[in-house]
Amino acid sequence: MGKTLYEKIWDRHVVEKRENEPNLLYIDLHLIHEVTSPQAFDGLKKENRTVRCPELTLATMDHSIPTENRGFPFGDPVAQLQVEALEKNCKEFQIPLFNLGSDRQGIVHVIAPEQGLTLPGQTMVCGDSHASTHGAFGALAFGIGTSEVEHVLATQCLQLVPSKTLAIQFTGQLAPGITSKDLILALIGAYGNDFATGYVIEYRGEPIKAMSMEQRMTICNMSIEFGARAGLMAPDQVTFDYIKDKPFAPKGADWERALEDWKELYSDEEANFDNIIYFDVTQVSPQVTWGTNPGQVVSVKGEVPNPEASSGFARSNVENALDYMGLKPGTKMEDIPINVVFIGSCTNSRIEDLREAARVLKGYEKSSDVRGIVVPGSQQVKAQAETEGLHHIFLEAGLEWRNSGCSMCLGMNDDFVGPNERCASTSNRNFEGRQGENARTHLVSPAMAAAAAVKGHFYDIRDWEYKLQEVNS
Amino acid sequence: MNPFTVHEGIVAPFNRSNVDTDTIIPKQFLKLMKKEGYGKFLFYDWRYLDGEEENPEFILNRSHYKKASILLSRDNFGSGSSREHAVWSLKDFGFRVIISSSFADIFYSNCVKNGVLPVVLPQESIEELFDREEKSEIYPLEVDLEKLVITDFNGFKESFDLDPFIKEMLLNGWDEISMTLQKEKSIENFERKHPIHFSLKDAVPQRNSE
């Protein structure tokens, strides 16, 4: 019997397997950041333990850092203490750190791929649920809690029970203007936000093969919003081309050896999945969430649902969401006015995302009712965007151009959405209070966020009048 | 971690599905660098009005639920962010058991690491428990981890599944990291033949560098 991609990666990392026990699984790369690591380091120190493999660990600051003035003192002294604690811990345990001043700093799930650290066939973990992003390279990557962060620091291993496997077989072809963000939102909307709980997903099919790595990462990133701990895609030439010559990727003979290894990373034809779903991407339209979980989503041409269409507890779910979101059933999505636009986050802050937003904004100004920030995923993305002149387009449109970080996705720093303000956001979670207390979040693609910034309300990107086809210099 | 054997406690009904970890513990409390003391921030946005005055409408603010140690909720409890602070806040408030029809994977794992028992019951049993709780002034349950049984001594008795290894861990209060550290030989043997294709060696800070 053949093996799935997941099983192949898993089997390559089993250190020890005993009956009635979880497998002891080796972790190739551990990404850490300032928010979920301090208690783990404290735990190590308390037990007189050390970091087993500092050279398989990478630290950066992303969650709570300011995106305007980066130097100390921070406006928020509590956040500064956390950042200082990570600096100190990295020094004490000799862990590589891309610090605030570094041109390699950025959102942890943006920098690992762009530095050539995310590689096919690896196991990767991070004290952050969006570690699933790295699955786009055929790496088994998943989020862990702080206890497990401590476990990996101390042992480079985790005790794990294999997940069930879910194949999502995409068919058809995405229509023009439709992005991978729309696709993953439509998928979660169709099956429900906890459908994939207990599974590791493998995304398959021609529509995936046709995507760039940036688009693929957006899909794997939101696997967690579908309930799955990890999402995988088999690596192909697009993957290899992306990785080649990245700073920390293998070079020369090492590259050739790695490539041989990676070409084995696909699910065998006769492999068995625990569950398979087929999803035709042809009909996917631009998506906008209306509720308080990512499965509560409709087409931009659709309308706010009526709770009376559901019964029992499902009905109160809709009612609670509409109450929080301040929306009336039957309202057309295109008629919903917004106050804030956020273009950024580990879902949509890579160079392609910014190009897409800039292409829409070129020659336009934002609505006077809207404030907006563009937060590149890394300082490298920032530099690239500035080389291409994208920042001029954002600034001329009246949006703010910031330094990299998680920013308004979760509002741990000064970038948050105010009470009852409504935000068109390219991030991944529309939970209550996520972007700020009583903030109302609508998840969209970068192009849709850009269009909403100009119009002051949601607007179907398929109807957009572009003022310039190409903004690339 | 303290061993978990039999727990008897009062049930607090939390009649929502998709309770996410942002709701359980909002982001502003993630800047704290400790594991204790998060109980007062649990469900912060729902639990307090402006100025940290208790919201009388919120279920856990009702006096007879303040001593609750068993939380009863619905589908997809603990979804979203991996923040272990969510479990730390539930535990610090006093919860030792959470009963739901399903849990998000990372949250489930975080519970176990902290000696909080996540119990999955079928939908019908969840409905029955909500119903029985509503009809009682105070509704206690006994959760027996050894026997994997929940009972209310008034006709409700239901067994539940748990991974046998997780059960042993909880019953004995074992420290998972100590267990893995004992396997050092196996880890070393594995590393000898396992390829790592990237190299961060040049980025490792020197001990005496500033």
XYZ file of C-alpha atoms in Angstrom:
683
model
C 0.000 0.000 0.000
C 1.247 3.483 -0.813
C 1.819 6.324 1.590
C 0.360 9.799 1.721
C 2.718 12.784 1.710
C 1.877 13.261 5.380
C 2.800 9.679 6.217
C 6.076 9.970 4.309
C 7.135 13.081 6.224
C 5.948 11.620 9.520
C 7.815 8.347 9.042
C 11.046 10.178 8.233
C 10.879 11.892 11.624
C 9.948 9.097 14.007
C 12.664 8.831 16.656
C 10.913 6.173 18.666
C 7.706 4.244 18.263
C 6.279 2.108 21.056
C 2.988 0.383 21.405
C 0.273 2.374 23.230
C 2.443 5.462 23.287
C 2.565 8.522 21.079
C 5.435 8.584 18.557
C 8.478 10.578 19.477
C 8.797 12.907 16.497
C 11.891 14.928 15.599
C 11.416 18.630 14.819
C 13.718 20.081 12.129
C 12.963 23.752 12.670
C 11.459 25.537 15.649
C 10.295 29.112 15.109
C 9.838 31.223 18.221
C 8.588 34.740 18.921
C 8.228 37.060 21.896
C 4.683 36.209 22.996
C 4.520 32.438 23.479
C 8.141 31.769 24.478
C 8.965 33.557 27.790
C 7.164 31.030 30.010
C 8.877 28.198 28.117
C 12.332 29.650 28.806
C 11.364 30.166 32.460
C 10.387 26.500 32.617
C 13.770 25.449 31.232
C 15.656 27.603 33.719
C 13.592 26.361 36.649
C 14.552 22.762 35.820
C 18.159 23.610 34.913
C 17.590 22.461 31.358
C 19.096 23.903 28.232
C 18.142 24.415 24.586
C 19.143 21.205 22.854
C 19.566 22.523 19.290
C 19.872 26.313 19.110
C 20.929 26.019 15.443
C 17.540 24.422 14.631
C 15.727 27.316 16.288
C 14.988 30.751 14.876
C 13.597 33.678 16.832
C 12.073 36.940 15.730
C 9.821 39.661 17.135
C 6.484 40.107 15.413
C 3.337 39.941 17.552
C 3.444 42.915 19.902
C 5.988 45.232 18.282
C 5.132 48.723 17.027
C 5.015 49.225 13.250
C 5.810 52.941 13.382
C 8.712 53.893 15.638
C 10.737 50.776 16.251
C 13.284 51.942 18.795
C 13.130 51.718 22.575
C 11.341 52.984 24.522
C 8.123 51.502 23.139
C 4.899 53.354 23.838
C 3.875 50.132 25.582
C 6.407 49.282 28.319
C 4.865 45.824 28.892
C 5.431 44.881 25.255
C 8.983 46.175 25.492
C 9.674 43.906 28.485
C 8.546 40.930 26.428
C 10.802 41.888 23.516
C 13.745 42.409 25.896
C 13.076 39.012 27.467
C 13.365 37.318 24.060
C 16.623 39.171 23.326
C 18.007 38.033 26.657
C 16.850 34.436 26.255
C 18.301 34.169 22.738
C 21.615 35.457 23.985
C 21.678 33.153 26.992
C 20.784 30.058 24.966
C 22.627 31.125 21.760
C 19.560 31.100 19.552
C 19.676 32.884 16.167
C 17.515 36.009 16.394
C 16.333 38.327 13.644
C 15.932 41.297 15.941
C 13.847 44.441 15.474
C 16.620 46.378 13.774
C 17.481 43.545 11.382
C 16.584 43.734 7.695
C 15.601 40.055 8.033
C 12.959 40.711 10.726
C 9.302 40.105 9.990
C 6.290 37.940 10.698
C 7.704 34.546 11.563
C 5.661 32.802 8.835
C 6.851 35.273 6.212
C 10.554 35.285 7.025
C 11.176 31.530 7.273
C 10.148 30.933 3.634
C 11.878 34.024 2.262
C 15.125 33.137 4.056
C 15.118 29.609 2.632
C 14.510 27.987 6.017
C 11.137 26.500 5.132
C 12.027 23.436 3.083
C 10.049 20.453 1.746
C 9.829 17.363 3.916
C 10.722 19.151 7.132
C 8.859 19.083 10.390
C 8.351 22.615 11.696
C 6.591 23.998 14.743
C 5.880 27.406 16.200
C 3.996 28.668 19.227
C 1.534 30.139 16.767
C -1.332 28.368 15.052
C -0.543 29.849 11.633
C 2.580 27.706 11.445
C 0.370 25.764 9.023
C 1.513 28.327 6.402
C 4.750 26.419 5.759
C 2.787 23.393 4.546
C 2.709 25.108 1.147
C 6.290 23.846 0.684
C 5.464 20.261 1.599
C 6.709 20.766 5.147
C 4.692 19.315 8.008
C 4.199 22.457 10.059
C 1.817 23.105 12.925
C 1.139 25.374 15.882
C 1.885 24.353 19.450
C 1.240 25.745 22.928
C 3.909 27.052 25.271
C 4.322 23.690 27.072
C 5.268 22.143 23.753
C 7.543 25.095 22.917
C 9.415 24.213 26.106
C 9.402 20.536 25.132
C 10.959 21.254 21.728
C 13.512 23.673 23.177
C 14.608 21.015 25.667
C 14.516 17.919 23.445
C 14.014 18.942 19.761
C 11.158 16.396 19.825
C 7.464 16.152 20.547
C 5.288 13.231 21.636
C 2.539 13.077 19.046
C -0.223 10.835 17.813
C -0.719 10.916 14.015
C -3.710 12.899 12.739
C -6.305 11.635 10.294
C -5.704 12.605 6.670
C -8.039 14.677 4.497
C -7.442 15.156 0.773
C -9.015 18.235 -0.761
C -9.070 17.700 -4.476
C -9.571 20.974 -6.311
C -10.859 20.866 -9.862
C -11.613 23.489 -12.505
C -9.963 26.863 -12.860
C -10.207 30.064 -10.826
C -11.941 32.892 -12.673
C -9.967 36.096 -13.395
C -9.622 38.322 -10.325
C -10.293 35.481 -7.892
C -7.483 34.835 -5.426
C -6.455 31.946 -3.250
C -7.868 33.908 -0.280
C -11.305 33.765 -1.892
C -10.839 30.055 -2.508
C -9.939 29.128 1.062
C -12.741 31.310 2.468
C -15.250 29.755 0.057
C -14.084 26.275 1.057
C -14.431 26.999 4.786
C -17.815 28.584 4.119
C -19.025 25.534 2.225
C -17.971 22.926 4.791
C -17.955 24.843 8.094
C -15.142 26.236 10.197
C -14.495 23.053 12.186
C -14.878 20.515 9.387
C -11.188 19.600 9.324
C -10.684 19.279 13.100
C -8.493 16.253 13.821
C -7.161 16.133 10.251
C -4.058 17.129 8.408
C -5.111 18.375 4.971
C -3.405 17.768 1.659
C -4.518 20.294 -0.975
C -4.298 18.773 -4.439
C -5.202 19.346 -8.044
C -4.436 21.571 -11.010
C -5.660 24.820 -9.408
C -2.947 24.424 -6.739
C -0.261 23.615 -9.295
C -1.175 26.794 -11.176
C -0.570 28.962 -8.097
C 2.524 30.881 -7.005
C 4.067 30.069 -3.612
C 2.504 33.219 -2.153
C -0.974 32.093 -3.167
C -0.324 28.591 -1.862
C 0.852 29.946 1.484
C -2.405 31.875 1.913
C -4.357 28.633 1.598
C -2.176 26.578 3.938
C -2.120 29.490 6.382
C -5.887 29.286 6.839
C -5.983 25.502 7.290
C -6.294 26.248 11.002
C -9.431 28.316 10.316
C -10.863 25.149 8.778
C -10.012 23.277 12.003
C -6.953 21.411 10.676
C -3.707 21.650 12.559
C -1.711 21.491 9.333
C -2.205 21.758 5.582
C 0.179 20.303 3.023
C 0.919 20.696 -0.667
C 3.284 18.427 -2.576
C 6.384 20.381 -3.637
C 6.901 20.884 -7.377
C 9.044 22.984 -9.713
C 7.330 26.180 -8.507
C 8.408 25.289 -4.965
C 11.986 24.454 -5.960
C 12.341 27.632 -8.038
C 11.151 29.710 -5.078
C 13.648 28.135 -2.668
C 16.706 28.109 -4.924
C 19.364 30.642 -3.887
C 17.472 31.819 -0.805
C 19.986 32.789 1.928
C 19.817 29.700 4.177
C 18.755 27.150 1.557
C 21.229 24.441 0.515
C 23.707 25.349 -2.244
C 25.747 23.463 -4.846
C 26.037 19.727 -4.204
C 23.862 20.078 -1.093
C 21.131 21.562 -3.273
C 21.293 18.621 -5.677
C 21.112 16.139 -2.798
C 18.177 17.966 -1.236
C 16.364 18.103 -4.558
C 16.652 14.319 -4.992
C 15.175 13.951 -1.548
C 12.309 16.396 -2.164
C 11.227 14.811 -5.419
C 9.983 11.797 -3.416
C 7.539 14.007 -1.540
C 4.106 13.283 -2.960
C 1.226 11.003 -2.041
C 1.500 7.653 -3.807
C -1.307 6.883 -6.199
C -2.499 3.969 -4.123
C -2.281 5.895 -0.827
C -5.371 5.978 1.361
C -6.805 9.139 2.877
C -9.273 8.987 5.764
C -11.485 11.447 3.931
C -11.557 13.055 0.472
C -13.554 16.046 -0.688
C -13.791 17.433 -4.213
C -14.174 21.147 -4.733
C -14.747 22.829 -8.074
C -13.041 26.232 -7.955
C -14.644 27.531 -11.157
C -17.624 29.126 -9.441
C -15.702 30.802 -6.608
C -16.412 34.519 -6.406
C -14.786 37.260 -4.280
C -15.589 36.451 -0.647
C -16.457 38.667 2.325
C -17.129 37.352 5.841
C -20.238 38.697 7.554
C -19.952 36.970 10.945
C -17.596 36.131 13.770
C -15.950 32.989 12.470
C -14.311 32.462 9.074
C -17.004 30.015 7.956
C -19.585 32.809 8.099
C -18.823 34.094 4.638
C -20.643 34.977 1.397
C -19.913 36.229 -2.082
C -19.466 40.008 -2.339
C -22.581 39.951 -4.522
C -24.480 38.188 -1.746
C -26.210 39.518 1.319
C -26.228 39.214 5.102
C -28.091 35.980 5.908
C -31.360 35.766 7.757
C -31.229 33.844 11.060
C -34.735 32.599 10.344
C -33.305 30.460 7.575
C -31.719 28.279 10.278
C -33.285 26.606 13.264
C -32.328 25.649 16.802
C -28.858 26.416 17.991
C -27.601 27.274 14.502
C -30.055 30.140 14.480
C -28.724 31.633 17.703
C -25.224 31.358 16.223
C -26.278 33.617 13.350
C -28.183 35.954 15.664
C -25.200 36.341 18.003
C -22.893 37.047 15.075
C -25.200 39.647 13.505
C -25.729 41.298 16.871
C -21.977 41.649 17.392
C -21.364 42.734 13.803
C -24.187 45.269 13.873
C -25.678 43.923 10.646
C -29.252 43.479 9.461
C -30.379 40.396 7.516
C -30.802 41.019 3.823
C -28.260 43.870 3.634
C -26.259 43.634 0.418
C -22.569 43.061 1.172
C -21.669 45.808 -1.303
C -23.768 48.261 0.737
C -21.864 47.733 3.990
C -19.745 50.811 4.759
C -16.324 50.385 6.339
C -14.108 52.630 8.494
C -10.790 50.823 8.488
C -8.671 48.886 6.004
C -5.876 46.541 7.050
C -3.588 45.061 4.415
C -1.150 42.738 6.128
C -0.811 39.621 8.384
C 0.789 36.210 7.807
C -2.100 35.444 5.442
C -1.678 38.311 2.964
C 1.387 40.507 3.468
C 3.817 39.070 0.944
C 5.091 40.932 -2.091
C 2.445 39.498 -4.430
C -0.310 40.546 -2.029
C 1.035 44.082 -1.967
C 1.371 44.160 -5.759
C -2.229 43.048 -6.065
C -3.459 45.766 -3.676
C -1.292 48.394 -5.393
C -2.605 47.455 -8.828
C -6.128 48.246 -7.599
C -5.143 51.448 -5.792
C -3.003 52.899 -8.577
C -4.441 56.279 -9.506
C -7.071 56.258 -6.768
C -7.494 57.868 -3.369
C -9.093 56.219 -0.386
C -12.544 57.299 0.718
C -12.438 60.133 3.261
C -14.433 57.958 5.689
C -11.735 55.341 5.805
C -8.363 55.062 7.502
C -6.004 52.332 6.459
C -2.604 50.805 6.995
C -0.432 48.641 4.812
C 1.885 46.475 6.887
C 4.414 44.423 4.916
C 5.051 40.922 6.246
C 8.778 41.437 6.575
C 11.395 44.135 6.223
C 12.527 42.328 3.091
C 9.029 42.553 1.598
C 9.061 46.207 2.597
C 12.346 46.832 0.790
C 11.161 44.962 -2.308
C 7.896 46.928 -2.392
C 9.828 50.189 -2.125
C 12.137 49.137 -4.946
C 9.049 48.595 -7.080
C 7.557 51.899 -5.947
C 4.465 50.272 -4.449
C 4.725 52.399 -1.301
C 4.177 55.538 -3.406
C 0.893 54.105 -4.636
C -0.247 53.321 -1.072
C 0.806 56.721 0.229
C -0.758 58.571 -2.702
C -3.963 56.660 -2.046
C -3.875 57.987 1.524
C -2.945 54.761 3.275
C -0.148 54.510 5.822
C 2.981 52.536 4.966
C 4.424 50.766 7.990
C 7.196 48.473 9.167
C 6.583 44.741 9.360
C 4.771 42.865 12.119
C 1.506 41.096 12.982
C -0.036 44.486 13.678
C -3.795 44.895 13.286
C -4.447 41.210 12.696
C -4.621 40.832 16.455
C -4.109 44.378 17.701
C -1.492 43.599 20.338
C 0.372 46.786 19.492
C -0.990 50.266 18.796
C -2.636 49.158 15.557
C -6.167 48.192 16.468
C -9.712 48.711 15.292
C -11.847 50.861 17.609
C -15.148 49.862 19.247
C -17.911 49.377 16.619
C -15.540 50.314 13.817
C -15.789 48.086 10.769
C -12.637 46.793 9.131
C -11.962 45.240 5.733
C -9.039 43.054 6.679
C -6.749 40.736 4.730
C -6.037 38.766 7.917
C -7.387 35.371 8.950
C -9.706 35.728 11.959
C -12.941 37.655 12.342
C -13.455 36.589 15.954
C -15.147 38.892 18.433
C -12.618 41.334 19.857
C -9.807 40.001 17.684
C -8.770 43.325 16.114
C -9.838 45.352 19.132
C -12.607 45.419 21.720
C -15.968 45.406 19.898
C -14.148 45.713 16.573
C -16.008 44.332 13.550
C -13.847 42.393 11.143
C -14.632 41.378 7.562
C -12.068 39.067 5.980
C -11.257 39.722 2.315
C -8.450 39.396 -0.234
C -5.883 42.207 -0.660
C -7.549 43.391 -3.892
C -10.963 43.486 -2.224
C -9.534 45.405 0.764
C -7.961 47.932 -1.590
C -11.224 48.389 -3.499
C -13.135 48.843 -0.227
C -10.635 51.517 0.855
C -11.436 53.550 -2.272
C -15.195 53.019 -2.298
C -15.763 53.207 1.456
C -17.790 50.006 1.236
C -17.285 46.505 -0.129
C -17.067 46.385 -3.902
C -16.829 43.507 -6.341
C -13.282 43.511 -7.649
C -14.482 41.933 -10.894
C -16.179 45.278 -11.675
C -13.070 47.355 -10.888
C -11.803 49.882 -13.355
C -8.032 49.607 -13.265
C -6.244 52.837 -14.062
C -3.050 51.062 -14.957
C -2.648 47.442 -15.860
C 0.929 47.001 -14.677
C 2.597 48.731 -11.765
C 5.754 46.667 -11.834
C 8.748 48.743 -12.784
C 1.575 18.622 37.426
C -0.880 17.355 40.060
C -2.414 13.960 39.337
C -6.049 13.927 38.249
C -8.154 11.027 39.548
C -11.766 11.755 40.451
C -13.186 15.239 40.300
C -16.512 16.364 41.685
C -17.595 19.883 40.961
C -20.302 22.329 39.952
C -21.170 22.728 36.272
C -21.254 26.145 34.606
C -23.230 26.112 31.339
C -21.629 28.067 28.516
C -24.185 27.909 25.781
C -22.094 28.954 22.766
C -20.359 27.103 19.995
C -17.010 28.087 18.434
C -15.742 29.663 21.645
C -12.319 30.802 20.431
C -9.181 31.449 22.433
C -9.300 35.195 21.618
C -12.582 35.262 23.522
C -11.272 33.097 26.354
C -8.289 35.390 26.904
C -7.970 38.603 24.844
C -4.613 39.596 23.400
C -3.731 42.382 25.842
C -3.052 39.758 28.526
C -0.637 37.850 26.305
C 2.064 40.353 27.107
C 2.353 39.024 30.663
C 5.258 36.654 31.148
C 3.922 34.302 33.803
C 1.683 31.245 33.867
C -0.442 32.167 36.887
C -3.010 34.795 37.718
C -4.932 34.814 34.420
C -8.223 33.749 36.074
C -9.429 37.298 36.528
C -8.968 37.963 32.793
C -10.933 34.904 31.652
C -13.621 35.873 29.071
C -12.625 39.476 29.766
C -14.680 41.244 27.071
C -17.859 39.366 27.981
C -17.346 39.293 31.710
C -16.781 42.949 32.456
C -18.453 46.234 31.614
C -16.378 49.390 31.260
C -13.955 49.880 34.117
C -13.898 46.195 35.055
C -17.316 46.298 36.669
C -18.798 42.803 36.468
C -21.441 42.337 33.804
C -24.385 40.854 35.748
C -25.689 39.218 32.566
C -22.593 37.109 32.084
C -23.044 33.543 33.232
C -19.860 33.153 35.263
C -20.694 36.295 37.243
C -23.738 34.657 38.811
C -22.817 33.821 42.374
C -23.510 30.077 42.220
C -21.208 29.679 39.182
C -18.249 31.418 40.747
C -17.248 28.134 42.385
C -17.846 26.111 39.218
C -15.049 23.757 38.194
C -16.675 21.994 35.236
C -17.401 24.007 32.107
C -20.077 22.732 29.750
C -19.962 24.130 26.226
C -20.577 23.383 22.587
C -18.873 22.518 19.272
C -15.343 23.572 18.446
C -14.406 24.847 21.877
C -10.986 26.535 22.008
C -10.647 27.226 18.288
C -8.175 29.716 16.872
C -4.902 30.883 18.357
C -2.530 28.393 20.010
C -2.176 30.628 23.093
C -1.840 28.380 26.129
C -2.910 31.405 28.171
C -6.471 30.271 27.368
C -6.007 27.102 29.413
C -4.026 28.919 32.108
C -6.936 31.350 32.560
C -9.592 28.611 32.697
C -7.520 26.636 35.193
C -6.735 29.670 37.332
C -10.448 30.497 37.469
C -10.988 27.005 38.882
C -11.966 24.818 35.938
C -10.552 21.288 35.990
C -12.886 19.707 33.421
C -14.315 21.045 30.151
C -17.130 19.124 28.492
C -18.004 19.744 24.856
C -19.094 17.951 21.699
C -15.740 18.850 20.072
C -12.494 20.696 20.785
C -9.960 22.406 18.565
C -6.797 20.273 18.325
C -4.204 22.644 19.800
C -6.468 23.685 22.660
C -7.151 20.036 23.505
C -3.442 19.329 23.691
C -2.827 22.448 25.803
C -5.496 21.305 28.302
C -3.852 17.948 28.796
C -0.415 19.505 29.377
C -1.915 21.525 32.220
C -3.906 18.814 33.940
C -7.244 20.097 32.683
C -9.433 17.247 31.418
C -11.229 17.826 28.088
C -14.220 15.483 27.801
C -15.890 14.890 24.445
C -19.506 13.710 24.637
C -22.027 13.084 21.854
C -24.422 15.911 20.969
C -27.432 14.242 22.665
C -25.561 14.001 25.968
C -24.492 17.627 25.704
C -28.139 18.637 25.206
C -29.186 16.495 28.165
C -26.546 18.027 30.418
C -27.598 21.564 29.452
C -31.180 20.555 30.160
C -30.436 18.953 33.533
C -28.297 21.897 34.578
C -31.020 24.368 33.694
C -33.524 22.481 35.851
C -31.225 22.410 38.886
C -30.218 25.211 41.161
C -26.741 23.812 41.485
C -25.708 20.976 39.230
C -22.750 18.882 40.370
C -21.102 16.151 38.333
C -18.524 13.547 39.203
C -15.850 12.832 36.628
C -13.942 9.594 37.199
C -10.808 9.516 35.071
C -9.818 5.964 36.016
C -13.201 4.574 34.932
C -13.781 7.215 32.221
C -17.286 7.870 33.492
C -19.315 11.004 34.208
C -22.287 10.784 36.559
C -24.683 13.175 38.282
C -25.987 10.611 40.851
C -29.462 11.337 39.558
C -29.752 9.079 36.557
C -27.154 10.555 34.222
C -24.218 8.272 33.609
C -22.081 8.392 30.522
C -18.705 6.975 29.647
C -16.225 8.849 27.477
C -13.167 8.031 25.394
C -9.660 9.183 26.094
C -6.358 8.232 24.560
C -4.895 5.640 26.990
C -1.566 7.437 27.133
C -3.175 10.788 27.923
C -5.137 9.044 30.649
C -1.953 7.677 32.211
C -0.266 11.075 31.984
C -3.150 12.786 33.768
C -3.646 10.052 36.388
C 0.015 10.166 37.324
C 0.704 13.851 36.760
C 3.745 12.908 34.679
C 6.086 15.499 33.238
C 6.267 14.874 29.506
C 9.606 16.644 29.038
C 11.324 14.444 31.648
C 10.040 11.401 29.808
C 11.485 12.586 26.488
C 14.788 13.554 28.088
C 15.207 9.920 29.131
C 15.227 9.024 25.436
C 18.368 11.036 24.726
C 20.203 7.994 23.301
C 17.451 7.375 20.744
C 17.439 11.051 19.765
C 21.211 11.049 19.245
C 21.024 7.913 17.129
C 18.279 9.444 15.035
C 20.214 12.670 14.491
C 23.257 10.803 13.197
C 21.414 9.672 10.081
C 18.799 12.400 9.693
C 19.549 15.108 7.119
C 18.891 18.798 7.803
C 19.063 20.769 4.560
C 19.370 24.329 5.877
C 22.130 25.736 8.015
C 21.634 28.452 10.610
C 25.079 27.923 12.120
C 26.362 31.295 10.912
C 23.445 33.041 12.573
C 24.047 31.528 16.017
C 25.179 34.355 18.307
C 28.555 33.983 19.991
C 28.406 33.741 23.744
C 30.473 36.881 24.364
C 29.084 39.026 21.546
C 27.097 42.125 22.363
